[in-house]
Coordinates of C-alpha atoms in Angstrom, one line a residue:
X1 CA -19.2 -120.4 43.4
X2 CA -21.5 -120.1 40.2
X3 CA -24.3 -122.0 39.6
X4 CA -23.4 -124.8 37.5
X5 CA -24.6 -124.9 33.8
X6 CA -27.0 -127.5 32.5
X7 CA -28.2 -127.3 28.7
X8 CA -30.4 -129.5 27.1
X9 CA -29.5 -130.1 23.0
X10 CA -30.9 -132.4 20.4
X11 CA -32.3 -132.2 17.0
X12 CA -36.5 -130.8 16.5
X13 CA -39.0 -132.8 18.1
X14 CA -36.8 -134.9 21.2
X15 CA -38.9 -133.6 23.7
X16 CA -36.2 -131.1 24.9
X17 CA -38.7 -128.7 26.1
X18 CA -40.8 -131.3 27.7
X19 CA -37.6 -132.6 30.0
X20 CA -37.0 -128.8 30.6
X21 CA -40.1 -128.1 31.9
X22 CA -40.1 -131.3 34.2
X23 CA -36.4 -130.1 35.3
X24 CA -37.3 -126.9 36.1
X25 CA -40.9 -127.6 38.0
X26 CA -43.3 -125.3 35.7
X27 CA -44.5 -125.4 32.4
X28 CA -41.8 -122.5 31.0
X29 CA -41.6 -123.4 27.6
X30 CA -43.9 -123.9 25.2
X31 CA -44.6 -127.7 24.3
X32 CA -46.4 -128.8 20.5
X33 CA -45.9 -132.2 18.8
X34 CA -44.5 -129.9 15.8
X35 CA -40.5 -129.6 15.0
X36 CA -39.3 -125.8 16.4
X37 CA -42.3 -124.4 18.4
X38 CA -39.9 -123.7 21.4
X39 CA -40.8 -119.7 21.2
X40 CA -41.1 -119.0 25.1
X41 CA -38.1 -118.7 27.8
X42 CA -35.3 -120.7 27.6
X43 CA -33.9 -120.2 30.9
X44 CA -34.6 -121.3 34.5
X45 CA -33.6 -122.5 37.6
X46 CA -33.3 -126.1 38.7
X47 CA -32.4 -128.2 41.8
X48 CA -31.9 -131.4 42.9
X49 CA -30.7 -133.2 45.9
X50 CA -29.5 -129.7 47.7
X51 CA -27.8 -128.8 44.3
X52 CA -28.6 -125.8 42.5
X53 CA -28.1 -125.2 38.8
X54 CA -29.3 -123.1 35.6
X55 CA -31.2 -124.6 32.7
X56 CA -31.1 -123.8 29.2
X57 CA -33.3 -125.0 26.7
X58 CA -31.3 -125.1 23.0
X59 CA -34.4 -125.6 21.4
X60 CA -36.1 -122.0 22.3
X61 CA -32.8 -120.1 20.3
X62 CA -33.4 -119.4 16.8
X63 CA -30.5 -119.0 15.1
X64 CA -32.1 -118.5 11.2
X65 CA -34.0 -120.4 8.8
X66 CA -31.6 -122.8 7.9
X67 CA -32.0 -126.5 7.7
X68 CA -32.3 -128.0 10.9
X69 CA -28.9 -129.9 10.7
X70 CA -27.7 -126.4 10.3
X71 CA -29.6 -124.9 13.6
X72 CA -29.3 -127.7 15.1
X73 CA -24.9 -127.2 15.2
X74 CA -25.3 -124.2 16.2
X75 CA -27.7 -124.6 19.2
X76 CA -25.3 -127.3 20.0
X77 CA -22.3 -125.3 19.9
X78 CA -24.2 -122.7 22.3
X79 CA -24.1 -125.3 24.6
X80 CA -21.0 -126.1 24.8
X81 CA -19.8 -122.5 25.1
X82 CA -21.8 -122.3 28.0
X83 CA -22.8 -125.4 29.6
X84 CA -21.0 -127.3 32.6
X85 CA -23.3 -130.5 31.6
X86 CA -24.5 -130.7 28.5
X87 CA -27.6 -133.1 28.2
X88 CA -27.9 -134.9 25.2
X89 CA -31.7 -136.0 23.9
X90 CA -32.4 -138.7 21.2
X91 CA -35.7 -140.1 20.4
X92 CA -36.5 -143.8 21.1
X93 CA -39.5 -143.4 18.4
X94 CA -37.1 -141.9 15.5
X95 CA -34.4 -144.1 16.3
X96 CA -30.4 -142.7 15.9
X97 CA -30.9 -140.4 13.0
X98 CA -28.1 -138.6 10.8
X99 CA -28.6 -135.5 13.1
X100 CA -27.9 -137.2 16.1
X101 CA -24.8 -138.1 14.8
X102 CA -24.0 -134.8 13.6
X103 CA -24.3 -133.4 17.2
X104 CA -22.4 -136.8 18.3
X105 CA -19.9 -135.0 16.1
X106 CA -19.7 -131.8 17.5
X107 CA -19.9 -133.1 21.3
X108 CA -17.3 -135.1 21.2
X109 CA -14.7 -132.3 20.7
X110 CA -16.1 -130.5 23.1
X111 CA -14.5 -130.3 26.7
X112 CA -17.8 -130.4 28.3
X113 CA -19.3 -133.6 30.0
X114 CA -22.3 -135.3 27.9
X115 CA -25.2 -137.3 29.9
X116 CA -26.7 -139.2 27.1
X117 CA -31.1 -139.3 27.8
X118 CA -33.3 -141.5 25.2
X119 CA -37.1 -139.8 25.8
X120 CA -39.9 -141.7 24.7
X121 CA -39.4 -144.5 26.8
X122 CA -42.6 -145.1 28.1
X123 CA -43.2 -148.6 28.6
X124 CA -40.9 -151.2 30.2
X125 CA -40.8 -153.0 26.4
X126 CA -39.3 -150.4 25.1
X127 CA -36.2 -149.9 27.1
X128 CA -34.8 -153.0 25.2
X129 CA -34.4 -150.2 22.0
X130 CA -32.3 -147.9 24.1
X131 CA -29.1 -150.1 22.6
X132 CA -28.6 -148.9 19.9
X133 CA -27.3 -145.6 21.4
X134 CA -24.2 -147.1 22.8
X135 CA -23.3 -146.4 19.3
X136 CA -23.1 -142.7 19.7
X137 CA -20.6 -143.3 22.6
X138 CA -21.2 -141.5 25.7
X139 CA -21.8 -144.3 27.8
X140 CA -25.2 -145.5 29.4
X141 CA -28.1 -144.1 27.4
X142 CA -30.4 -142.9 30.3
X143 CA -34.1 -144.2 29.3
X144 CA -37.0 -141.6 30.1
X145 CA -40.2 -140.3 29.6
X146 CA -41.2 -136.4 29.5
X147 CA -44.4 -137.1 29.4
X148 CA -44.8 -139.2 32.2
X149 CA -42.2 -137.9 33.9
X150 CA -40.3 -141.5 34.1
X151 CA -36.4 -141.7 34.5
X152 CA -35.8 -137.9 35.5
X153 CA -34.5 -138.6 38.9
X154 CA -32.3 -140.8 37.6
X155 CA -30.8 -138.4 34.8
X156 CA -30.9 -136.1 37.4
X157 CA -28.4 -137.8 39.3
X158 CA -26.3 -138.4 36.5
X159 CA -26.3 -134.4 36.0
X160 CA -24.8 -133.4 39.3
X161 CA -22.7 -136.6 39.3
X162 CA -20.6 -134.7 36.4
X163 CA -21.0 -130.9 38.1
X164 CA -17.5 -129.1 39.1
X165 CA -16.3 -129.5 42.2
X166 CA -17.1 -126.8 44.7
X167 CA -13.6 -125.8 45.1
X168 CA -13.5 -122.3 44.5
X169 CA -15.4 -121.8 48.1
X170 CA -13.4 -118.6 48.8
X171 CA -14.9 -115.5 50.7
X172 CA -15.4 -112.2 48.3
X173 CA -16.3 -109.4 50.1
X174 CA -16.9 -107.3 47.0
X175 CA -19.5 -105.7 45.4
X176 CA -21.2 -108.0 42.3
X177 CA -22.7 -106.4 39.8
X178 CA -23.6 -106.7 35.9
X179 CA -24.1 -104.6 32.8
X180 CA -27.4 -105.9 31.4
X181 CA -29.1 -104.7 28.1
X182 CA -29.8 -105.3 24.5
X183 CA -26.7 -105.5 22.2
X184 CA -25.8 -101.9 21.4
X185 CA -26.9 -99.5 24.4
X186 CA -23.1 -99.2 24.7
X187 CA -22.6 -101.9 27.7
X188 CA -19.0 -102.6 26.4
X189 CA -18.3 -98.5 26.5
X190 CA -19.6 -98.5 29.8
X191 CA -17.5 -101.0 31.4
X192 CA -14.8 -99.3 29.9
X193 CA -15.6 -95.6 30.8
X194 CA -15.7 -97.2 35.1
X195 CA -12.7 -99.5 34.9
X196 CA -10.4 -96.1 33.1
X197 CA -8.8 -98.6 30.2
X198 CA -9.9 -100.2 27.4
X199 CA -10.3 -103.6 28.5
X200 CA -13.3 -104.7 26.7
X201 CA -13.7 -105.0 22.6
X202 CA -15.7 -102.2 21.6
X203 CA -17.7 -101.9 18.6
X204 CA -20.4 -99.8 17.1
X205 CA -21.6 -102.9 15.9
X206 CA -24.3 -105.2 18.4
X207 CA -22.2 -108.2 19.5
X208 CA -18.8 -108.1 18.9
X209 CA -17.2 -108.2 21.9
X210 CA -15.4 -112.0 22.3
X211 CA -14.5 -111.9 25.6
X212 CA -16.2 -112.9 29.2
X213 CA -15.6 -110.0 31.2
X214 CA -15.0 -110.6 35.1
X215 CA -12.8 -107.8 36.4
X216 CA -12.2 -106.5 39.7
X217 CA -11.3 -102.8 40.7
X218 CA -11.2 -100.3 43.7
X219 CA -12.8 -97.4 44.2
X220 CA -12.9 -95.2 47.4
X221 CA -11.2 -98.7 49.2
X222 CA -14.1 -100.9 48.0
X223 CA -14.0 -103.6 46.1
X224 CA -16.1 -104.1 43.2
X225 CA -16.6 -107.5 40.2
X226 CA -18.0 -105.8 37.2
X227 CA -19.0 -108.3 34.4
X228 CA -19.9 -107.1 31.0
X229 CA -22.9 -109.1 29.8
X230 CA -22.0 -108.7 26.2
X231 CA -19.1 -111.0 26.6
X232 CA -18.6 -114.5 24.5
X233 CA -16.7 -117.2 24.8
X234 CA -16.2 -118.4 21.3
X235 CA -18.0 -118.4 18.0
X236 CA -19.8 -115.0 17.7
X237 CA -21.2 -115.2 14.4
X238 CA -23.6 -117.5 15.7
X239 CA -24.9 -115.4 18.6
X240 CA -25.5 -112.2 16.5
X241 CA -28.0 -114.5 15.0
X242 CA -30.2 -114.4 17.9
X243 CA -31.5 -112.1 20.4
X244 CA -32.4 -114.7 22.7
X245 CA -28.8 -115.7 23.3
X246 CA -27.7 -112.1 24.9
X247 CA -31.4 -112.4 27.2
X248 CA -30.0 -116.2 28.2
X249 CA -26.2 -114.4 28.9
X250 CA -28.1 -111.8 31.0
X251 CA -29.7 -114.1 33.2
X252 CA -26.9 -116.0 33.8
X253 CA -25.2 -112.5 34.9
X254 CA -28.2 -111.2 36.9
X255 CA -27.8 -114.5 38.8
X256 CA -24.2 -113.7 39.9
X257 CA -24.8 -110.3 40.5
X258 CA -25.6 -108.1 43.8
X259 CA -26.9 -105.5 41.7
X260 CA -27.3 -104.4 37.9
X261 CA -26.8 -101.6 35.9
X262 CA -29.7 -101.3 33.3
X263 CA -28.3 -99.8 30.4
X264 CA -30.9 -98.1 28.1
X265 CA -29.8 -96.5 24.9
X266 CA -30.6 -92.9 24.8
X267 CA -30.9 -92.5 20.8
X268 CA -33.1 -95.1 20.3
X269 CA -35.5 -94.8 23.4
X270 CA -36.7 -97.9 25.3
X271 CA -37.5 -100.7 23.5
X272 CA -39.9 -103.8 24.0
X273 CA -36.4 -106.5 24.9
X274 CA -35.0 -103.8 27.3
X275 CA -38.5 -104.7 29.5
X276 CA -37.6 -108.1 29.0
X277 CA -34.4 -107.8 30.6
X278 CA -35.3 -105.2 33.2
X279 CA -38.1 -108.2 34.3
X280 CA -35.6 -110.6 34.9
X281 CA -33.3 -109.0 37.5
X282 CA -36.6 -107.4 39.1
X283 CA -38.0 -111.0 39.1
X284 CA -34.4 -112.5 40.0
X285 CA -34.9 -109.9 43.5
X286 CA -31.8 -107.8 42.6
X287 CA -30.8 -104.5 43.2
X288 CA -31.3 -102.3 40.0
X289 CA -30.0 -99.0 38.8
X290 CA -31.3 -97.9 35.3
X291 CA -28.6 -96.5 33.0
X292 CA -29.4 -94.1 30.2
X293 CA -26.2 -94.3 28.0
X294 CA -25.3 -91.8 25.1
X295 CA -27.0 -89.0 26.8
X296 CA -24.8 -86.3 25.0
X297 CA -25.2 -88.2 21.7
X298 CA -29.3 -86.7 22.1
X299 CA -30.6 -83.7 21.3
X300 CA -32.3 -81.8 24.0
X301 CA -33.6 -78.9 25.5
X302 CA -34.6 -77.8 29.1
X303 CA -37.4 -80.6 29.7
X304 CA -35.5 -83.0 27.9
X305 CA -34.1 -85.2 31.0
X306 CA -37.6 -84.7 32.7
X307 CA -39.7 -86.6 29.9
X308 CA -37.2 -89.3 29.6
X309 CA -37.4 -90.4 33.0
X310 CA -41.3 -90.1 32.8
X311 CA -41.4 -92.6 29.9
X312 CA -39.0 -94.8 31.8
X313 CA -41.2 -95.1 34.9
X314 CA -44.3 -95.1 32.9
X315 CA -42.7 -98.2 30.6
X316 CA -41.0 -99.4 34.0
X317 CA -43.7 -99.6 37.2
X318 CA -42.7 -102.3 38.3
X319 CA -39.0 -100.5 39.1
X320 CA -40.3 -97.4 40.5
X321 CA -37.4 -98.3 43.0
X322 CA -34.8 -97.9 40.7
X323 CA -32.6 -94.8 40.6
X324 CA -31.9 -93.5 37.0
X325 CA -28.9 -91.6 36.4
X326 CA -28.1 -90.4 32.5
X327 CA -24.6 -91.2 31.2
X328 CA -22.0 -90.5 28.3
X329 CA -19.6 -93.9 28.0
X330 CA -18.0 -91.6 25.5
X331 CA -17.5 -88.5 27.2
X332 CA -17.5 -90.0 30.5
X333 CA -20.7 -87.6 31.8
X334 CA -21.3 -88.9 35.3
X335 CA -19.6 -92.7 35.0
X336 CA -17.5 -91.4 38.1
X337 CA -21.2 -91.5 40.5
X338 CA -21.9 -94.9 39.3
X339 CA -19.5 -96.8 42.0
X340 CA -20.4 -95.0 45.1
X341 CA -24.5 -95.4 43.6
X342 CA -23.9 -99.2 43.0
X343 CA -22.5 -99.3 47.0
X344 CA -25.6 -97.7 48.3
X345 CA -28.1 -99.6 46.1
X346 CA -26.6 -102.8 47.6
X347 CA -26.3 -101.8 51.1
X348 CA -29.9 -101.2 50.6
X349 CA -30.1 -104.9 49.2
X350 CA -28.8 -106.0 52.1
X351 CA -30.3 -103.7 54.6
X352 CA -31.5 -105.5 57.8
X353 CA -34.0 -103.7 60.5
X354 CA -34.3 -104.2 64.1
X355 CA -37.6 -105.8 64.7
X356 CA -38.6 -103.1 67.2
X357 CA -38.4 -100.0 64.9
X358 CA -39.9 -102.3 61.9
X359 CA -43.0 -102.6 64.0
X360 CA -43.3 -99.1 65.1
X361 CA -43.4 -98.5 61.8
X362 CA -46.1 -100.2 60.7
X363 CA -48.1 -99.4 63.9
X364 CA -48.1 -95.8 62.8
X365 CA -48.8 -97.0 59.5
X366 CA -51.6 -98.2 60.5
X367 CA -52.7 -95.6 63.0
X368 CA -52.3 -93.0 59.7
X369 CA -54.4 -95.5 57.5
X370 CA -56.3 -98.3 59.4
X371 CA -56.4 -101.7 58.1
X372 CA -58.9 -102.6 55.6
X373 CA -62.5 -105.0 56.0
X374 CA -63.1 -107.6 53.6
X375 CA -67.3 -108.9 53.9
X376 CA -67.1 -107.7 57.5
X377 CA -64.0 -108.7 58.7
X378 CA -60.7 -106.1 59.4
X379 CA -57.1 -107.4 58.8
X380 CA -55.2 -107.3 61.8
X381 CA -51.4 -107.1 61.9
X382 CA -50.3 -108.7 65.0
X383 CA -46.2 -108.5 64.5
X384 CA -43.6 -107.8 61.9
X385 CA -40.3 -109.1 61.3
X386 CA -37.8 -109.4 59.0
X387 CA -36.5 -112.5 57.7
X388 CA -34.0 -112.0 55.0
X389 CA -31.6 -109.8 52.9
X390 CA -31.2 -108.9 49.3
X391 CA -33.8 -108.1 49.0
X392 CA -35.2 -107.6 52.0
X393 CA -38.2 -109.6 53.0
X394 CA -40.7 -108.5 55.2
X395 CA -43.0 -111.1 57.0
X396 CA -46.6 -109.5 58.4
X397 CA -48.1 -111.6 61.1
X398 CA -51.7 -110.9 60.8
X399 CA -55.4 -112.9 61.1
X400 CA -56.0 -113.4 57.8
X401 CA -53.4 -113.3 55.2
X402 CA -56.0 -113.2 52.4
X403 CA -57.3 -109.7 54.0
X404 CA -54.1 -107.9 52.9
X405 CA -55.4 -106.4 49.5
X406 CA -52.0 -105.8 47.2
X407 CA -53.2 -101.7 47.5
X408 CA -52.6 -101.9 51.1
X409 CA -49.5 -103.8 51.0
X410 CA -48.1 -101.2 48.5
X411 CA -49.0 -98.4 51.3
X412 CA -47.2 -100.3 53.9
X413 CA -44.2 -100.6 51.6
X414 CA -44.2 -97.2 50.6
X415 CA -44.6 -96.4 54.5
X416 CA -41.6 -98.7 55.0
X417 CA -39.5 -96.8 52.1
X418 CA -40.3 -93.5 53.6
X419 CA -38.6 -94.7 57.0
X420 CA -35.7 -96.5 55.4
X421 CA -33.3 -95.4 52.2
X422 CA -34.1 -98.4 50.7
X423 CA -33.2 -96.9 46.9
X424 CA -32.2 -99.1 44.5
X425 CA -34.2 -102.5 45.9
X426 CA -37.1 -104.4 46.3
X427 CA -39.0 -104.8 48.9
X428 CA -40.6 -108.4 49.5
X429 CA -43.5 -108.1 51.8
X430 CA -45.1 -111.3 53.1
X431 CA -48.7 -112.2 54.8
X432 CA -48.5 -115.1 57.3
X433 CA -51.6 -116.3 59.4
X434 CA -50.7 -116.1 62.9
X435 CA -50.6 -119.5 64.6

């Protein structure tokens, strides 16, 4: 089953990004005593109690210059869209204010449960003011403090108190991947040029497909859940509004996915948001296949193909991995080679190697290029093993785990690649002080 959804709404100034940073377990977003500074990421990863969920932070989308009341609806109809819990945050110190009943408003039409958190609590005195929330009728006002981190276990169990049940348990033995990208690469075209029919809106226009997309389909007798990234719910107007919203719907994707397609736009070349996204399923440990769409809309000539993929590894080291193949949604250019690509990249993802031939491996790794000294002192790798799938992760039993210089590691991982097809994923390598 998904990840449940947790987002955190209120009007300017509640401490929502506080809370989320607490939540989450790092300073993510960025946190000034000044109404709208949330500029920073507005998605994460939270647990509690064995339960697993994903954050958002309302207050890091800008929807437009508008009055607060008005941003304020529209962050709080984000959430509702695409929240399991939604978390709603008043201020003890501003008291119930005219935009906290506005959201009141909106939240109570929604379908969505609402945990009710007064921040700013900070002393026992003042949890006597936490009353006079009742009135905005959700129930128990939790009392807490996001600045000395009071209360949040408590809200926390009131989260996963209200999460779904885990009742749709069931195996899926196919192949998971997402469509990532910034609106208008052609991600809607895409999904439409694999699946053969027009089951997706498509538009020439960035964001204006309606629908979540979570289809299945067969190819060569494998199974394969392709979700279009682009999809919404509900109100779309608001989302073209901001750019954050498709980088939040990504994540959320990347998270479900075993691997995902990268779709750049050919015509207008790679762009500083395309990184962004790239980052997160890199980061997320996925496997990754970069997509140049609207190849034949581009004029070339013989070297045309060659300098594009240059620029993309040169703008994309950190996915040397990643296989690039150049498409045509519209004329349907190699869309046929992307299932049987997505199957390898993922049996890569979850590629496991016998201990034994690992080790060999790296012995003549080493034998090619010894070891480096650090101030006198020579890294010795005593055994490797792997410990996990998709990706793969590698641990390296050695002396001295701060003797592993990252050049050296890269060596070993290239040695590793060399040995193995491991196209298309990551490879986690880890140093661990033999005991």
């Amino acid at each position: 089953m998904a990840r449940p959804t947790v987002a955190i709404v209120g009007q300017p100034n509640v401490g929502k990004s506080t809370i989320f940073n607490r939540i989450a377990g790092e300073r993510i977003s960025i946190v000034e005593d000044t109404p709208g500074v949330t500029r920073d990421r507005i998605y994460a990863h939270g647990s509690w109690l064995g339960h697993n969920f994903n954050l958002i932070d309302t207050g890091g989308i800008e929807v437009s210059d508008e009055p607060f009341i008005k941003q304020i609806t529209d962050q709080a109809e984000i959430a509702i869209d695409e929240a399991d819990v939604i978390v709603f945050m008043v201020n003890e110190k501003q008291g119930m204010t005219d935009a906290d009943e506005r959201v009141a408003q909106l939240l109570y039409r929604a379908n969505t449960p609402v945990v009710l958190a007064v921040n700013k609590i900070d002393n026992p005195e003042s949890r006597a003011d936490i009353y006079d929330f009742y009135a905005l009728g959700f129930g128990d006002p939790y009392p807490i403090s996001g600045s000395h981190g009071l209360g949040i276990g408590d809200l926390l169990d009131a989260i996963i108190k209200n999460f779904p049940e885990n009742a749709e348990n069931t195996d899926d033995d196919s192949i998971k991947f997402s469509v990532i990208g910034r609106p208008n690469v052609g991600k809607s075209s895409l999904v439409n040029a694999i699946l053969g029919e027009n089951r997706v809106i498509v538009s020439d226009v960035a964001g204006t497909t309606r629908d979540a997309i979570d289809t299945k389909f067969e190819n060569d007798g494998q199974e394969y859940t392709i979700v279009d990234t682009a999809g919404i719910r509900k109100r779309g107007k608001v989302y073209e509004k901001t750019e954050k919203y498709s980088v939040m719907r990504a994540m959320r994707a990347i998270d479900e996915s075993d691997v995902t397609l990268m779709v750049l736009n050919a015509e207008e070349g790679i762009r500083e948001q395309d990184k962004r996204v790239a980052g997160y399923a890199h980061e997320a440990g996925k496997g990754v296949i970069i997509v140049v769409n609207k190849w034949d809309a581009l004029k070339k000539n013989n070297h045309s193909q060659q300098e594009f993929e240059a620029d993309i590894r040169e703008q994309f080291q950190y996915l040397a991995y990643a296989p690039i193949i150049f498409v045509s949604a519209t004329t349907k250019q190699h869309v046929s080679q992307l299932p049987s690509l997505i199957k390898r990249v993922n049996e890569n993802h979850q590629c496991r190697i016998q201990s034994s031939t690992l080790n060999d491996v790296i012995m003549d790794a080493i034998a090619i290029t010894p070891t480096p000294t650090r101030n006198g002192k020579r890294l010795r790798i005593y055994y490797v093993t792997q410990v996990a799938v998709g990706p793969p992760t590698i641990v390296l039993f050695v002396n001295d785990p701060e003797l592993l210089h990252f050049s050296y590691k890269r060596y070993l991982e290239n040695q590793i690649r060399k040995n193995f097809d491991f196209v298309g994923t990551s490879i986690h390598l880890i140093a661990r002080r033999r005991k």
